[in-house]
GROMACS .gro file of C-alpha atoms in nm:
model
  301
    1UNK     CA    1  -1.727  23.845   2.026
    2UNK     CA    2  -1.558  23.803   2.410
    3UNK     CA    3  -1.742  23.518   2.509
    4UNK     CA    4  -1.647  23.356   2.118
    5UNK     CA    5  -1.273  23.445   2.128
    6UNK     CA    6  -1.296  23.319   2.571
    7UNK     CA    7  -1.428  22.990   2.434
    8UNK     CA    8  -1.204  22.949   2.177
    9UNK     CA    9  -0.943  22.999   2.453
   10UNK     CA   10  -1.064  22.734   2.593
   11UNK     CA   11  -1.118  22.466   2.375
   12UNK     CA   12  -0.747  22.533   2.282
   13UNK     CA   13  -0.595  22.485   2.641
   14UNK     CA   14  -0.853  22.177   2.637
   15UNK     CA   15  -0.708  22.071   2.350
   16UNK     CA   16  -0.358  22.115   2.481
   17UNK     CA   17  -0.424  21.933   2.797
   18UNK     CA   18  -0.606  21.644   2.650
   19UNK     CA   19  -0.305  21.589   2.439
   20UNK     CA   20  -0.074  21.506   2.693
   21UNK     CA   21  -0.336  21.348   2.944
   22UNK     CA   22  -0.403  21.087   2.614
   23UNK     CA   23  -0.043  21.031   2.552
   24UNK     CA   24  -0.038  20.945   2.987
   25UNK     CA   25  -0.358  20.722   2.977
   26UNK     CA   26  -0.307  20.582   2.702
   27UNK     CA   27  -0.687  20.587   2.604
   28UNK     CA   28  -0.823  20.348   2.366
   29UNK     CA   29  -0.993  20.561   2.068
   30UNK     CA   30  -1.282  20.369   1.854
   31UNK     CA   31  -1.473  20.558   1.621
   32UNK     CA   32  -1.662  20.856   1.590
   33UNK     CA   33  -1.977  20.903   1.374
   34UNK     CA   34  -2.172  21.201   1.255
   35UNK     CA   35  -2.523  21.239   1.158
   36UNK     CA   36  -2.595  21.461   0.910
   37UNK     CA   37  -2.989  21.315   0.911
   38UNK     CA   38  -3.059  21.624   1.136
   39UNK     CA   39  -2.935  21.863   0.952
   40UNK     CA   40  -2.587  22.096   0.963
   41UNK     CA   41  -2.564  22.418   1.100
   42UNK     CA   42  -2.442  22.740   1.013
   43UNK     CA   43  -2.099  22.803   1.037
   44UNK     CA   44  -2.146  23.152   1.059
   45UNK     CA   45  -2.379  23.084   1.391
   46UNK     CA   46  -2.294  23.004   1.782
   47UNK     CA   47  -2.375  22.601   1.753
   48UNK     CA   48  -1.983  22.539   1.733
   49UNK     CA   49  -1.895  22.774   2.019
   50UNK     CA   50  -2.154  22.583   2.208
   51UNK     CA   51  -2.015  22.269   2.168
   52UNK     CA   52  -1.703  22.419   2.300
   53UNK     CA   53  -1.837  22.531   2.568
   54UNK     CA   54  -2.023  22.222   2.651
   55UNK     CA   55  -1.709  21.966   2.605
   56UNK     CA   56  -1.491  22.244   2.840
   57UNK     CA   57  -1.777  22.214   3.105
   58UNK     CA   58  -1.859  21.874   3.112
   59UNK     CA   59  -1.495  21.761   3.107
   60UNK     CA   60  -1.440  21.970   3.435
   61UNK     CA   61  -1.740  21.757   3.585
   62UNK     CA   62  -1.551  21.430   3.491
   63UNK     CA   63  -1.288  21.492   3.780
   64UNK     CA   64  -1.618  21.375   3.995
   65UNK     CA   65  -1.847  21.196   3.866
   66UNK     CA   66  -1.877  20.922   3.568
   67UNK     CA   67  -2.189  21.091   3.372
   68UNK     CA   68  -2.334  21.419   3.362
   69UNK     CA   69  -2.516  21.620   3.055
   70UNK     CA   70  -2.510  22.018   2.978
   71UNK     CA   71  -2.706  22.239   2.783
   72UNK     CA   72  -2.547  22.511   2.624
   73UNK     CA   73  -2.706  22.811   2.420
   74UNK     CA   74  -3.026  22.843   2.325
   75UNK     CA   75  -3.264  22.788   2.056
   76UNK     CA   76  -3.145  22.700   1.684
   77UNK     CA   77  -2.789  22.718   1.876
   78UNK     CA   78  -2.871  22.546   2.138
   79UNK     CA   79  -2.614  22.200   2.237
   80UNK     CA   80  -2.734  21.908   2.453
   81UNK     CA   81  -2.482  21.674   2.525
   82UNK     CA   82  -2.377  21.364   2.752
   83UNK     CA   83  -2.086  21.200   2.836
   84UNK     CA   84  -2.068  20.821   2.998
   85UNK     CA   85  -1.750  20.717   3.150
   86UNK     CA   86  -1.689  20.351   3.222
   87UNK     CA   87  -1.758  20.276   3.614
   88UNK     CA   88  -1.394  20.050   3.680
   89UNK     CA   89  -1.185  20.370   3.552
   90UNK     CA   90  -1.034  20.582   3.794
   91UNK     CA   91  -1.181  20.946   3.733
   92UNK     CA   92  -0.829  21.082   3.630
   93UNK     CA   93  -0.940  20.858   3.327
   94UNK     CA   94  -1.291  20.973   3.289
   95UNK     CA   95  -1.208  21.305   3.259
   96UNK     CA   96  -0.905  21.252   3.004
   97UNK     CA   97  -1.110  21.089   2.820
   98UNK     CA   98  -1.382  21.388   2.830
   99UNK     CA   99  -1.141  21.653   2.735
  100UNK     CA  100  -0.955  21.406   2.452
  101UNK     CA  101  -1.337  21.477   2.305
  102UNK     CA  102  -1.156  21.814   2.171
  103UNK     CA  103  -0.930  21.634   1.955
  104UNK     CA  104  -1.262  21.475   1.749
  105UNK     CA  105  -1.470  21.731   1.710
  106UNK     CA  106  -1.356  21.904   1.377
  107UNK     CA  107  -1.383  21.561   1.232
  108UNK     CA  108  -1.771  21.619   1.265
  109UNK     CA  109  -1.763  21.995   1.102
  110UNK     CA  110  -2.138  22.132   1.094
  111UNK     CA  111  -2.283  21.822   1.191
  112UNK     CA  112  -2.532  21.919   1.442
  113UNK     CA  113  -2.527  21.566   1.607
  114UNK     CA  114  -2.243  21.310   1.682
  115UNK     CA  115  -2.133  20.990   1.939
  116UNK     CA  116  -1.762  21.006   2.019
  117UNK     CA  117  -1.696  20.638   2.117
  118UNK     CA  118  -1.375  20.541   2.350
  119UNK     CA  119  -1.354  20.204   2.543
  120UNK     CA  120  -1.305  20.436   2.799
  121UNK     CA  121  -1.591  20.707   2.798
  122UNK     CA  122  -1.884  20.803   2.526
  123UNK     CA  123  -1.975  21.132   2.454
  124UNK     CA  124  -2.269  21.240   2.217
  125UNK     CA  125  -2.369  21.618   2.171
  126UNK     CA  126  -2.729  21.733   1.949
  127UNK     CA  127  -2.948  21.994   1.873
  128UNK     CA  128  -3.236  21.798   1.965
  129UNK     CA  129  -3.366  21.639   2.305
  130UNK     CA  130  -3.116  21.346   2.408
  131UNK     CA  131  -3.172  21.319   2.806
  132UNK     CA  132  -3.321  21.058   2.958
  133UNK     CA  133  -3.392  20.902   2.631
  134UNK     CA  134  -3.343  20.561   2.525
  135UNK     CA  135  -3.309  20.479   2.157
  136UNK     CA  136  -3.198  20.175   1.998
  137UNK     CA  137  -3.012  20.324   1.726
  138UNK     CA  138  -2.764  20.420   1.660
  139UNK     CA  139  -2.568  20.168   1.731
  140UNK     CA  140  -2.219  20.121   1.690
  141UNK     CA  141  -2.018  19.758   1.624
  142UNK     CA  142  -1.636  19.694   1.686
  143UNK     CA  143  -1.546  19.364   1.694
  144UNK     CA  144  -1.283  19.061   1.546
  145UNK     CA  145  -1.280  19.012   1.190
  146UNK     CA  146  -1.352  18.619   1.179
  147UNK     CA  147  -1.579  18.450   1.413
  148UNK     CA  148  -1.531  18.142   1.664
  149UNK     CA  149  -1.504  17.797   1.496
  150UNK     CA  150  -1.689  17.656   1.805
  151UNK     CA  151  -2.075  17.706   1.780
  152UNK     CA  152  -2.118  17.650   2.183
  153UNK     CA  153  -1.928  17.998   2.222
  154UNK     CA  154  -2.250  18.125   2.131
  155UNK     CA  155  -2.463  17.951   2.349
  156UNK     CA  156  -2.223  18.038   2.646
  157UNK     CA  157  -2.249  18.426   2.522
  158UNK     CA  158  -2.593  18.429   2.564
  159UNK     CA  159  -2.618  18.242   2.927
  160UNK     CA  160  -2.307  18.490   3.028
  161UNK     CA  161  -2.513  18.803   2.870
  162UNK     CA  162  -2.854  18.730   3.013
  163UNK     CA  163  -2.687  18.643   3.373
  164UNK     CA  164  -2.505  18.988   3.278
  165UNK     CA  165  -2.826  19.231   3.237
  166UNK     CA  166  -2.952  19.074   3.525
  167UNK     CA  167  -2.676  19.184   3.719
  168UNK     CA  168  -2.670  19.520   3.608
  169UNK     CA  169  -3.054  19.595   3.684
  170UNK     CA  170  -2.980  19.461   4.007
  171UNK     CA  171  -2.661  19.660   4.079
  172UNK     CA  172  -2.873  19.970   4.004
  173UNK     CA  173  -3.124  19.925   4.304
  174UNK     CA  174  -2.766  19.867   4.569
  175UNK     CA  175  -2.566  20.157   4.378
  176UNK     CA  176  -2.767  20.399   4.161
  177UNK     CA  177  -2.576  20.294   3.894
  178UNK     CA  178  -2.667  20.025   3.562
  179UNK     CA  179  -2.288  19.829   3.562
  180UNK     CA  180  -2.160  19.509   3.603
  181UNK     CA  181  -1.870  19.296   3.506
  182UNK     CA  182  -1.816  18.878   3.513
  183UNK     CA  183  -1.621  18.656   3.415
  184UNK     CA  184  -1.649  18.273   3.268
  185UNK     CA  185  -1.469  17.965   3.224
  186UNK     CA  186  -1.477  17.829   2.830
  187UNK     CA  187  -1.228  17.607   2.812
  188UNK     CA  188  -0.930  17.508   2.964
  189UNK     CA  189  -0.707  17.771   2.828
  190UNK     CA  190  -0.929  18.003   2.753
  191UNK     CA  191  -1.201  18.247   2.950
  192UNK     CA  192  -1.437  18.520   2.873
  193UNK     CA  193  -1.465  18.869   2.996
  194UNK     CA  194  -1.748  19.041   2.972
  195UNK     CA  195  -1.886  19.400   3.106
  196UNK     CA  196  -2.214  19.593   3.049
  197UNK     CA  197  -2.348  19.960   3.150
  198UNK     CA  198  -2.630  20.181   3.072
  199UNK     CA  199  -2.652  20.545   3.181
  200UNK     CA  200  -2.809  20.604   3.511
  201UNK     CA  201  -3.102  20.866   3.314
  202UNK     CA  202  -3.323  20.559   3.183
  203UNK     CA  203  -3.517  20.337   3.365
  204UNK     CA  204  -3.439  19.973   3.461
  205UNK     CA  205  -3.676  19.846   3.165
  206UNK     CA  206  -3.535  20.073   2.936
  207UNK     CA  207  -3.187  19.966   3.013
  208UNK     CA  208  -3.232  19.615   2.977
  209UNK     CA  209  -3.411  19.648   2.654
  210UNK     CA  210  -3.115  19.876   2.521
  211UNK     CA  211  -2.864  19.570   2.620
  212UNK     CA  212  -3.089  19.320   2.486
  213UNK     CA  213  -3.136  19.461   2.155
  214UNK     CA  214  -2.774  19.570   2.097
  215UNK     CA  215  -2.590  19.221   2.177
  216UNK     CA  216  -2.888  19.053   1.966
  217UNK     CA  217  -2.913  19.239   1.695
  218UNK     CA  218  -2.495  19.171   1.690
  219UNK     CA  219  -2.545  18.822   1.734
  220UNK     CA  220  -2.824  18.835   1.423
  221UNK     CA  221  -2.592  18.987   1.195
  222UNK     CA  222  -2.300  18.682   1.314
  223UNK     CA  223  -2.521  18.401   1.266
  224UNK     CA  224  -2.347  18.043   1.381
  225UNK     CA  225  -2.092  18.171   1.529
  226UNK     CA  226  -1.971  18.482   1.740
  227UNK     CA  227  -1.679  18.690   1.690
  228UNK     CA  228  -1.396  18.651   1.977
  229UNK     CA  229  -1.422  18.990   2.033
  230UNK     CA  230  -1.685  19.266   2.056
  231UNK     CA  231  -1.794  19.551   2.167
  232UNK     CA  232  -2.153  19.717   2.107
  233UNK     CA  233  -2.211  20.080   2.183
  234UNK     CA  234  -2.523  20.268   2.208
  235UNK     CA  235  -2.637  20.585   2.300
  236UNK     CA  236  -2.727  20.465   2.640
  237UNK     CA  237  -2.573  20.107   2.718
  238UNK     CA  238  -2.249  19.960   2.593
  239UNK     CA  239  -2.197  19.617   2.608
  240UNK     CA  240  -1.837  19.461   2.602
  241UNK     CA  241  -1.671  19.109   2.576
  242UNK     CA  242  -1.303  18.904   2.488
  243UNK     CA  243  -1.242  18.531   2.488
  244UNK     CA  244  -0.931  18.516   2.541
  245UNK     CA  245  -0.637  18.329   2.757
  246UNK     CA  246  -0.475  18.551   2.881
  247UNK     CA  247  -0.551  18.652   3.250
  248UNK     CA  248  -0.683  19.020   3.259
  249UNK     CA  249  -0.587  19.286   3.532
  250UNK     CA  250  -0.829  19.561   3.570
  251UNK     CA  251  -0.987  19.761   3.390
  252UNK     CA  252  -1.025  19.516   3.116
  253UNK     CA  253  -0.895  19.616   2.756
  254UNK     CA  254  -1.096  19.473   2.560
  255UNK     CA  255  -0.953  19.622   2.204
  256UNK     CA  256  -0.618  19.658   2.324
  257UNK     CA  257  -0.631  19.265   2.435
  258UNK     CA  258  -0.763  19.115   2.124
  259UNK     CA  259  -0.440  19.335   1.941
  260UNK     CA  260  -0.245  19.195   2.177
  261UNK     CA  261  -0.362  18.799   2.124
  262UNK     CA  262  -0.417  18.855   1.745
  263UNK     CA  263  -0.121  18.833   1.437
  264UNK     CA  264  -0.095  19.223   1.316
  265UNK     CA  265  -0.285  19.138   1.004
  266UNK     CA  266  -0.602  19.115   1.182
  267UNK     CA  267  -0.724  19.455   1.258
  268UNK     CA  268  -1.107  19.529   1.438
  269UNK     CA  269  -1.389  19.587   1.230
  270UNK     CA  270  -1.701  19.828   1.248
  271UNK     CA  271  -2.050  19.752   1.136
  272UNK     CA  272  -2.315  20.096   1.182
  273UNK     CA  273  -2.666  19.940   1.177
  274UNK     CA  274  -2.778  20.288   1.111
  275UNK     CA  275  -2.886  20.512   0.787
  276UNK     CA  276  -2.857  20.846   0.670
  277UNK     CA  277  -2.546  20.924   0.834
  278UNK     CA  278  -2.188  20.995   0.708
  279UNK     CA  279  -1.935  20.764   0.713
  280UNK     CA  280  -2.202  20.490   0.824
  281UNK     CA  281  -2.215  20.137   0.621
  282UNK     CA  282  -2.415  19.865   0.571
  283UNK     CA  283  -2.395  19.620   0.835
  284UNK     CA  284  -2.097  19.354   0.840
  285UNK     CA  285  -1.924  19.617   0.642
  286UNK     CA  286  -1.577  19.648   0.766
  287UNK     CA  287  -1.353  19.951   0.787
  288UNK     CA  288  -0.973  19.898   0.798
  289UNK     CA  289  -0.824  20.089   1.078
  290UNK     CA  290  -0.499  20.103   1.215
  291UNK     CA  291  -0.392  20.171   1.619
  292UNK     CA  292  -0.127  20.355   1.815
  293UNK     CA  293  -0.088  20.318   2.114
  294UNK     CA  294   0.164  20.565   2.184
  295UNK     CA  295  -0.109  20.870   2.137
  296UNK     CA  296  -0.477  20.708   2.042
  297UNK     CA  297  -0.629  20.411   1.806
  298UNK     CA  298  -0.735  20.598   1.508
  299UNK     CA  299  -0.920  20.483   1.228
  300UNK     CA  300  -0.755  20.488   0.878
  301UNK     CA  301  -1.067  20.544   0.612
   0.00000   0.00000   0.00000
């Protein structure tokens, strides 16, 4: 009952702190997505105190270091989860991101797995074995609602992306760590930003497969043409780019930019190449959503 009621405590000042560290960092929230495919748990039982637990010890790590995973509790209770913070963010950001995880959480009640998506940082908790793993879905898609008119913005993507995964492979070997940003030239007003990461658990094969599939299976699904703006999330890569004229300063925004360049009455949409989850849809499916900037971008279901 101590150690319930202490984590409770917790997650409460997290939740507290988070608050006003989101409202100061103005973090850019995307989506969160629960799968009920592994079952629910027991309300009645420890899983949601270990969750707690694990999102108050793992945001405490983020202070240092961009990715770390915790285990908390043990057997049918037992928690594994991850977080991923994007490399070009200060760590101030990292872990405000980590701890905003508190704010989500309820939205998942008694699912026993779910991926917390910011541009910023990813977190994904489970009751089953998710270290060192690399899986191909689920995947998550944010992007612009209507595609490019010009069909060689496609062919550029795909030079830019392959030159992209190379570069991240590479980085690994100098760094200990899958990132890597460029930038190209389209036309004479405009330019494209584009960034990729994988977690540093998975091997250099397993991360370039895990970039490959996501940004084709996105391309697939946007035959002719590309949208202006995407971003592709996975458990363990994330894969981000804008075309766009403005000039960015960084780290790159890529949500908050393509608001920025787009009339209000375009909003992002999601597409969740994955089944047997809630809230998931079949792919090109879009989901309205609305986005503050003043506290987080929520989605409006």
């Amino acid at each position: 009952m101590a150690t319930s009621s202490l984590a409770k405590i917790k997650i409460t000042l997290l939740f507290l702190i988070s608050s006003f560290l989101l409202i100061n960092s103005q973090l850019t929230y995307i989506h969160q997505e629960c799968y009920d495919r592994f079952g629910k748990y027991n309300i009645l039982s420890n899983f949601g105190n270990n969750i707690d637990n694990a999102i108050t010890e793992l945001a405490s790590r983020a202070s240092t270091t961009y990715f770390s995973n915790y285990t908390s509790g043990i057997g049918e209770d037992q928690v594994n989860a991850f977080y991923s913070c994007r490399y070009d963010v200060p760590l101030s950001v990292c872990q405000s991101c980590v701890a905003s995880v508190a704010n989500n959480v309820s939205s998942c009640f008694s699912s026993v797995e779910s991926l917390i998506v910011y541009e910023e940082c990813t977190f994904h908790y489970s009751n089953r074995s998710i270290f060192s793993v690399m899986e191909e879905l689920p995947r998550l898609y944010h992007y612009s609602p209507y595609d490019t008119e010009q069909g060689q913005f496609s062919v550029a993507m795909e030079g830019l992306v392959t030159l992209l995964i190379n570069n991240v492979t590479t980085e690994f070997l100098a760094s200990s760590r899958y990132f890597a940003m460029t930038t190209a030239r389209f036309s004479s007003r405009e330019s494209i930003y584009a960034l990729a990461q994988c977690n540093p658990d998975i091997t250099s094969f397993d991360c370039r497969t895990c970039l490959q599939s996501g940004f084709y299976n996105f391309a697939n699904n946007h035959t002719g043409a590309l949208p202006v703006y995407g971003q592709i999330f996975l458990q363990s890569c994330r894969l981000s780019y804008i075309l766009t004229s403005e000039v960015l300063s960084r780290p790159w925004r890529f949500a908050r930019t393509f608001l920025q360049d787009t009339p209000t009455r375009f909003t992002p949409g999601f597409s969740f190449p994955s089944t047997g989850t809630r809230g998931s849809s079949t792919i090109g499916a879009m989901i309205a959503s609305i986005f503050s900037v003043a506290l987080s971008w929520k989605l409006l279901l």
